[in-house]
Tab-separated table of C-alpha atoms in Angstrom:
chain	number	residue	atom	x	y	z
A	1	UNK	CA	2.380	-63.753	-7.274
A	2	UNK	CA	1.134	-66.858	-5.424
A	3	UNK	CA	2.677	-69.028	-2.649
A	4	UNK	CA	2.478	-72.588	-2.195
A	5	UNK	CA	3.412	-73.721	1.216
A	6	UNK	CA	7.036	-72.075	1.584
A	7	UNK	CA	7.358	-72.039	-2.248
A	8	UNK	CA	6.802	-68.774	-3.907
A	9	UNK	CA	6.180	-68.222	-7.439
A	10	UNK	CA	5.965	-65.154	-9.874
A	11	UNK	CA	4.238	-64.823	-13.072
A	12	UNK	CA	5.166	-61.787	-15.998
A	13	UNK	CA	3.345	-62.498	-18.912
A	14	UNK	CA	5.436	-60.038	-21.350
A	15	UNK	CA	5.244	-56.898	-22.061
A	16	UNK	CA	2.865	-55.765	-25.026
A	17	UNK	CA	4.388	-52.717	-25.325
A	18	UNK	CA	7.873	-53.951	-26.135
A	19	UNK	CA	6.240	-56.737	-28.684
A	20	UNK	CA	5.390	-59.330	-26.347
A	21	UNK	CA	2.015	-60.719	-27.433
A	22	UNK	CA	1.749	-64.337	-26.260
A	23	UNK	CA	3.005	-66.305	-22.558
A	24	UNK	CA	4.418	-69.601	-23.525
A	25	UNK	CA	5.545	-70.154	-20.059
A	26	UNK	CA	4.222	-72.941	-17.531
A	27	UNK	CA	4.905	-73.980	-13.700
A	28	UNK	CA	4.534	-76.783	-11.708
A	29	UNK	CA	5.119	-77.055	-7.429
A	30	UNK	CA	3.851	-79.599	-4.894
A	31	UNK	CA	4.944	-79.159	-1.648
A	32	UNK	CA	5.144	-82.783	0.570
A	33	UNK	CA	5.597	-82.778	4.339
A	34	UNK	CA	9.362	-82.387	4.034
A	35	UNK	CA	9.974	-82.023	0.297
A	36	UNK	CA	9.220	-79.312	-2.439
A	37	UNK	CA	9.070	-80.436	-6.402
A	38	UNK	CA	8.916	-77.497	-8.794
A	39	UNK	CA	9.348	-77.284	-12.275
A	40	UNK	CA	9.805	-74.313	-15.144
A	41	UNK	CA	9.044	-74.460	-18.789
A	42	UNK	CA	9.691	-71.905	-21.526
A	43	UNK	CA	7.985	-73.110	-24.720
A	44	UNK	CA	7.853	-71.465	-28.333
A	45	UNK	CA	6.479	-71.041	-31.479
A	46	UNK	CA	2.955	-72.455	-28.970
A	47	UNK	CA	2.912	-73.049	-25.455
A	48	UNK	CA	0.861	-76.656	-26.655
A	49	UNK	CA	4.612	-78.509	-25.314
A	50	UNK	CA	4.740	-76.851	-22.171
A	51	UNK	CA	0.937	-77.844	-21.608
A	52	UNK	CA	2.316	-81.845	-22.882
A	53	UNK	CA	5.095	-81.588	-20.250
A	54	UNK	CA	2.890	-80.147	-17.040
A	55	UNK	CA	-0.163	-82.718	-18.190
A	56	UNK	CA	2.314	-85.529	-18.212
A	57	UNK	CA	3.267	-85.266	-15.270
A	58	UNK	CA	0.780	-84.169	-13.218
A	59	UNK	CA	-0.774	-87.794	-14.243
A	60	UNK	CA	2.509	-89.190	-12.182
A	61	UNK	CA	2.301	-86.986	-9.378
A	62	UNK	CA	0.963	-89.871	-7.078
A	63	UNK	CA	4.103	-92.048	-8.177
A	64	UNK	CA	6.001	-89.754	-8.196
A	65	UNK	CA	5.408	-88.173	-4.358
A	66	UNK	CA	5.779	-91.963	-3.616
A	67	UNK	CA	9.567	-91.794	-5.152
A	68	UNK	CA	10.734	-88.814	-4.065
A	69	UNK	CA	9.683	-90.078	-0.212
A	70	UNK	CA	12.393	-92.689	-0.883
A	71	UNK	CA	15.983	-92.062	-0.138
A	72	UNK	CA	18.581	-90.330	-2.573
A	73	UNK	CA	16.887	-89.218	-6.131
A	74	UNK	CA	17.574	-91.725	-8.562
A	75	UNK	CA	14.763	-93.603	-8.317
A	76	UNK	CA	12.839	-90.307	-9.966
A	77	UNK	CA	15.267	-89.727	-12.041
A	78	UNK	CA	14.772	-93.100	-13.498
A	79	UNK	CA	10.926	-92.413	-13.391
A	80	UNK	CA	11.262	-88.911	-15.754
A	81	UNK	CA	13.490	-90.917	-17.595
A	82	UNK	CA	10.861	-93.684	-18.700
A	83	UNK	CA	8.003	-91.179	-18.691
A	84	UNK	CA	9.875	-88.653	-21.374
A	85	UNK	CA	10.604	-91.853	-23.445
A	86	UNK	CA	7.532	-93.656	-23.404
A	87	UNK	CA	5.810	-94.448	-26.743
A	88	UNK	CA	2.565	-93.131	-25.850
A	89	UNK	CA	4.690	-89.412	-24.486
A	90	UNK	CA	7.256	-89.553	-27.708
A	91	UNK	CA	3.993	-90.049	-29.950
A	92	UNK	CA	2.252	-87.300	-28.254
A	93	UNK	CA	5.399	-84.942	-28.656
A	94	UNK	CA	5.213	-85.377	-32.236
A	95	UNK	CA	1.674	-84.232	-32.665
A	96	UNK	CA	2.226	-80.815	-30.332
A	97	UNK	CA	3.221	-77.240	-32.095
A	98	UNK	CA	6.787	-76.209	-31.137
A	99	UNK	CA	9.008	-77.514	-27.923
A	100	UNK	CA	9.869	-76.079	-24.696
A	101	UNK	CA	12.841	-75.945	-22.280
A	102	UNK	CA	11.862	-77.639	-18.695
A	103	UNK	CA	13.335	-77.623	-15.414
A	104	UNK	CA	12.964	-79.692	-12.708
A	105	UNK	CA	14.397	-79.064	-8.987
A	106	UNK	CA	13.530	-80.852	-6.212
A	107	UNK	CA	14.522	-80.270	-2.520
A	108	UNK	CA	14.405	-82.512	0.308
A	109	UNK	CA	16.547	-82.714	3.619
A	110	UNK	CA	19.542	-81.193	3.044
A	111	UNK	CA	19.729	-81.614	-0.770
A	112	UNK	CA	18.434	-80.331	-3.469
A	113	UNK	CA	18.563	-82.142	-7.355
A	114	UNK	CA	17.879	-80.960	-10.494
A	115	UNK	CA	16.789	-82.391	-14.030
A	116	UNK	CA	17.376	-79.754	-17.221
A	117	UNK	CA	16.300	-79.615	-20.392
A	118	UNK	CA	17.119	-76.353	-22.058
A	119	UNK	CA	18.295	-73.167	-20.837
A	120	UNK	CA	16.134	-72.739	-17.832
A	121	UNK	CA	18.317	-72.257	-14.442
A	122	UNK	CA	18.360	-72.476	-11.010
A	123	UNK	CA	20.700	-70.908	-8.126
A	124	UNK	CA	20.835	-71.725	-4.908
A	125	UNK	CA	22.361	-68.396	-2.942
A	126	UNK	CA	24.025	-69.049	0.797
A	127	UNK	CA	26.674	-66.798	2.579
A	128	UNK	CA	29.478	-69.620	1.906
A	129	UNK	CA	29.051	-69.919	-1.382
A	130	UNK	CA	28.509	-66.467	-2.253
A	131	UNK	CA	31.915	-66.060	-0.849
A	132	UNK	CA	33.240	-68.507	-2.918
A	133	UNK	CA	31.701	-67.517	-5.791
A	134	UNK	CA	29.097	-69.719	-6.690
A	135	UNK	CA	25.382	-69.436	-7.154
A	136	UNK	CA	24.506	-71.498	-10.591
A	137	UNK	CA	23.383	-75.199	-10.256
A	138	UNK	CA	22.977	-75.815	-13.939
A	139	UNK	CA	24.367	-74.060	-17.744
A	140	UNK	CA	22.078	-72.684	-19.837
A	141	UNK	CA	21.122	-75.062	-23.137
A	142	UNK	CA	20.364	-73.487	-25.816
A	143	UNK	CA	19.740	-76.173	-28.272
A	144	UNK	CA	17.640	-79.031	-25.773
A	145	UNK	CA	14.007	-79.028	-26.155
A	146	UNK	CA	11.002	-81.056	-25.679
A	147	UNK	CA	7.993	-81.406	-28.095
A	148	UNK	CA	8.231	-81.702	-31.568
A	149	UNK	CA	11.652	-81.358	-31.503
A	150	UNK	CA	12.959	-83.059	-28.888
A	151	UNK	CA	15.978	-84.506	-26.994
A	152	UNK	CA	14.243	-87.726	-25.966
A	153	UNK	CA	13.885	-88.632	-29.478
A	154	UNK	CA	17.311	-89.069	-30.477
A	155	UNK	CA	19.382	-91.792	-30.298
A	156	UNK	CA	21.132	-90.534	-27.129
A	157	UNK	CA	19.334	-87.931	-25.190
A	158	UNK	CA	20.941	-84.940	-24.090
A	159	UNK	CA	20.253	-83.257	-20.740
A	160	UNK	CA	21.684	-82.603	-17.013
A	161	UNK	CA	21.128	-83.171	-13.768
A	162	UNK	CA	22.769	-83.495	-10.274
A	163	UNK	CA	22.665	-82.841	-6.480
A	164	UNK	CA	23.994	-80.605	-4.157
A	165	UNK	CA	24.196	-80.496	-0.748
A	166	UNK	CA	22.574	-77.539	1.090
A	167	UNK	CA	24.518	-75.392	3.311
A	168	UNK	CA	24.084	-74.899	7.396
A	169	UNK	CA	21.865	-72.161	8.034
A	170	UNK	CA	18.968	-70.520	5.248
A	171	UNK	CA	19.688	-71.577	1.635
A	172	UNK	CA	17.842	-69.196	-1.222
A	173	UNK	CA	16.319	-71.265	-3.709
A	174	UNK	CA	15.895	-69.694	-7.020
A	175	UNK	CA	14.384	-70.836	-10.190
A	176	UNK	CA	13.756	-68.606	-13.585
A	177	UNK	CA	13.022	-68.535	-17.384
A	178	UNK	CA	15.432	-66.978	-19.427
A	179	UNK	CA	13.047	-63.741	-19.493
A	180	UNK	CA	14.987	-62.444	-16.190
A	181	UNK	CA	18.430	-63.702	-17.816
A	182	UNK	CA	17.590	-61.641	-21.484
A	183	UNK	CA	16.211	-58.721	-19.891
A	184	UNK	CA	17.415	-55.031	-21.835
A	185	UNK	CA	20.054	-53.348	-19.745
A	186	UNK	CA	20.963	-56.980	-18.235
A	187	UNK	CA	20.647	-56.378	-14.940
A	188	UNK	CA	21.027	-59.634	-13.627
A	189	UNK	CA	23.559	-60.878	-15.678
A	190	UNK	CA	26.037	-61.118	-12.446
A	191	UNK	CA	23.998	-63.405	-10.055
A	192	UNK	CA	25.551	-61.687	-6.879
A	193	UNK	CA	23.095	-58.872	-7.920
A	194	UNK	CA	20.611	-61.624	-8.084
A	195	UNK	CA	21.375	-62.857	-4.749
A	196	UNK	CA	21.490	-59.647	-2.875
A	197	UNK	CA	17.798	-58.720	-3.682
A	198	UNK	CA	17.199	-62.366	-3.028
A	199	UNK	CA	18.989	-62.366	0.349
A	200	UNK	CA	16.933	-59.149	1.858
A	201	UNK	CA	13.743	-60.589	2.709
A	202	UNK	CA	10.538	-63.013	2.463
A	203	UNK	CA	10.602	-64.821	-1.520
A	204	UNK	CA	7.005	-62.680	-1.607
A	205	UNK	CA	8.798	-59.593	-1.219
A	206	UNK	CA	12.025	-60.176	-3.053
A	207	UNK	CA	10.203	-61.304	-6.119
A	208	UNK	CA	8.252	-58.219	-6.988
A	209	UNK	CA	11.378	-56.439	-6.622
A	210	UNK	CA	12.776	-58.599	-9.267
A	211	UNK	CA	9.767	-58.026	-11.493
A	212	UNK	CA	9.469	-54.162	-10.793
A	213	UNK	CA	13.719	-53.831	-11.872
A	214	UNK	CA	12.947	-56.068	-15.224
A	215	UNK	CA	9.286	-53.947	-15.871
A	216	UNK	CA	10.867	-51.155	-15.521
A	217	UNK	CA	13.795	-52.117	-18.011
A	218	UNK	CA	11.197	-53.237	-20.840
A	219	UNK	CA	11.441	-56.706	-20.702
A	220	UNK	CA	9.385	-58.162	-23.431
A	221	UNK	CA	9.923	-61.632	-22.999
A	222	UNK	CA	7.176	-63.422	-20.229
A	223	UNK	CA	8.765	-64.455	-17.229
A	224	UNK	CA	8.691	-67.730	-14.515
A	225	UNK	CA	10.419	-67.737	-11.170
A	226	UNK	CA	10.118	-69.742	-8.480
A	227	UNK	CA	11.999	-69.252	-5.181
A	228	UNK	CA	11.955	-70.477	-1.286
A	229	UNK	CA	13.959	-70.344	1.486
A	230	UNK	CA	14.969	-73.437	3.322
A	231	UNK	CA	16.846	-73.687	6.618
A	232	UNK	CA	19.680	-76.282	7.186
A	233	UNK	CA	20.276	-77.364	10.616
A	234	UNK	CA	22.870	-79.969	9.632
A	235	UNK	CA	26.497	-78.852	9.264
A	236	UNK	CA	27.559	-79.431	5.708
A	237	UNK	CA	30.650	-80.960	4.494
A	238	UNK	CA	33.717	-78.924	5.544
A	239	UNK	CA	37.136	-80.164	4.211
A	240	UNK	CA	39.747	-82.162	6.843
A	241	UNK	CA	41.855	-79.082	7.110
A	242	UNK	CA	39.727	-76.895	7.927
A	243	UNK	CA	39.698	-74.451	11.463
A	244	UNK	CA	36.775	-72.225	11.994
């Protein structure tokens, strides 16, 4: 368990017992004056395309700090975009054993985007939209990839992305490989259980009570999460009808 700034983020390597015997995971999270970037890969068959992914762009971290200072998001987008299908990254993909699913979230004002490839996911838990239901940013993927095979190489490249706008008061920010999601017993399958452990403290705290509940159900897969806590001053959109 490590924090960056406000960012916290929790590693589980797998569990040898259950038949885990290799982490294929791989973070990344920079934390600007009044921005956080943080991404999640789950690799296979090597963790050499997660390593591809996390090298690449840590080389455009300078240009890419530079972009996300600018307003809205599409000017990064547009950046990933000609990064992932670059000759010299496309050639390199081809060389790497395996592929990996990545996910990219980045939050700054009162806003927070997302890029996906894969079946990564993010939440974002807030009273208001618990009560409405709704935690998920992104759907799971379970046939994206980067690396030797990879989405960027086709003809028409699949993946997702978007924006939402944060709510008034603290927001939850959570980000995870699919070893939480696949865990025996499933005990996070219904993200309200998610968001209550979530919603009870400090990320630091919260975290290694996720990790204890999935350690204790046998979880063999290794495991990423990142999560923070950010706190919205700015009333968000309401609709025209509305009387609090």
């Amino acid at each position: 368990m490590q924090s960056i700034g406000n960012v916290t983020v929790g590693l589980y390597g797998g569990n040898s017992s259950a038949g885990q015997y290799k982490n294929e995971d791989g973070c990344v999270i920079w934390v600007g004056d009044d921005w956080e970037f943080a991404a999640v890969l789950d690799a296979h068959y090597s963790a050499e395309s997660a390593a591809l992914v996390i090298n690449t762009l840590q080389k455009s971290k300078q240009e890419l700090s530079v972009l996300i200072a600018k307003p809205g998001f599409h000017h990064v987008q547009e950046k990933l975009l000609d990064i992932f299908q670059s000759d010299e990254f496309l050639d390199q993909c081809k060389k790497v054993k395996g592929e990996t699913a990545c996910l990219i979230c980045i939050r700054k004002e009162n806003y927070l985007w997302w890029f996906s490839v894969g079946d990564c996911v993010v939440y974002v838990f807030h009273p208001e939209l618990i009560a409405l239901g709704q935690f998920q940013l992104n759907q799971r993927q379970f046939y994206e990839w980067i690396g030797q095979v990879n989405t960027f190489d086709k003809a028409v490249p699949c993946f997702s992305s978007g924006v939402r706008e944060l709510r008034k008061g603290t927001n939850h920010i959570f980000m995870t490989t699919d070893g939480l999601l696949e865990c025996p017993g499933e005990p996070f399958t219904n993200p309200i259980d998610l968001g209550d452990i979530l919603m009870e403290g400090e990320p630091v705290v919260t975290l290694f009570s996720i990790f204890d509940k999935i350690i204790n159900n046998n979880v063999r897969d290794s495991t990423t999460m990142i999560a923070w806590t950010i706190d919205i001053s700015e009333q968000g959109s309401i609709p025209s009808d509305f009387v609090g």
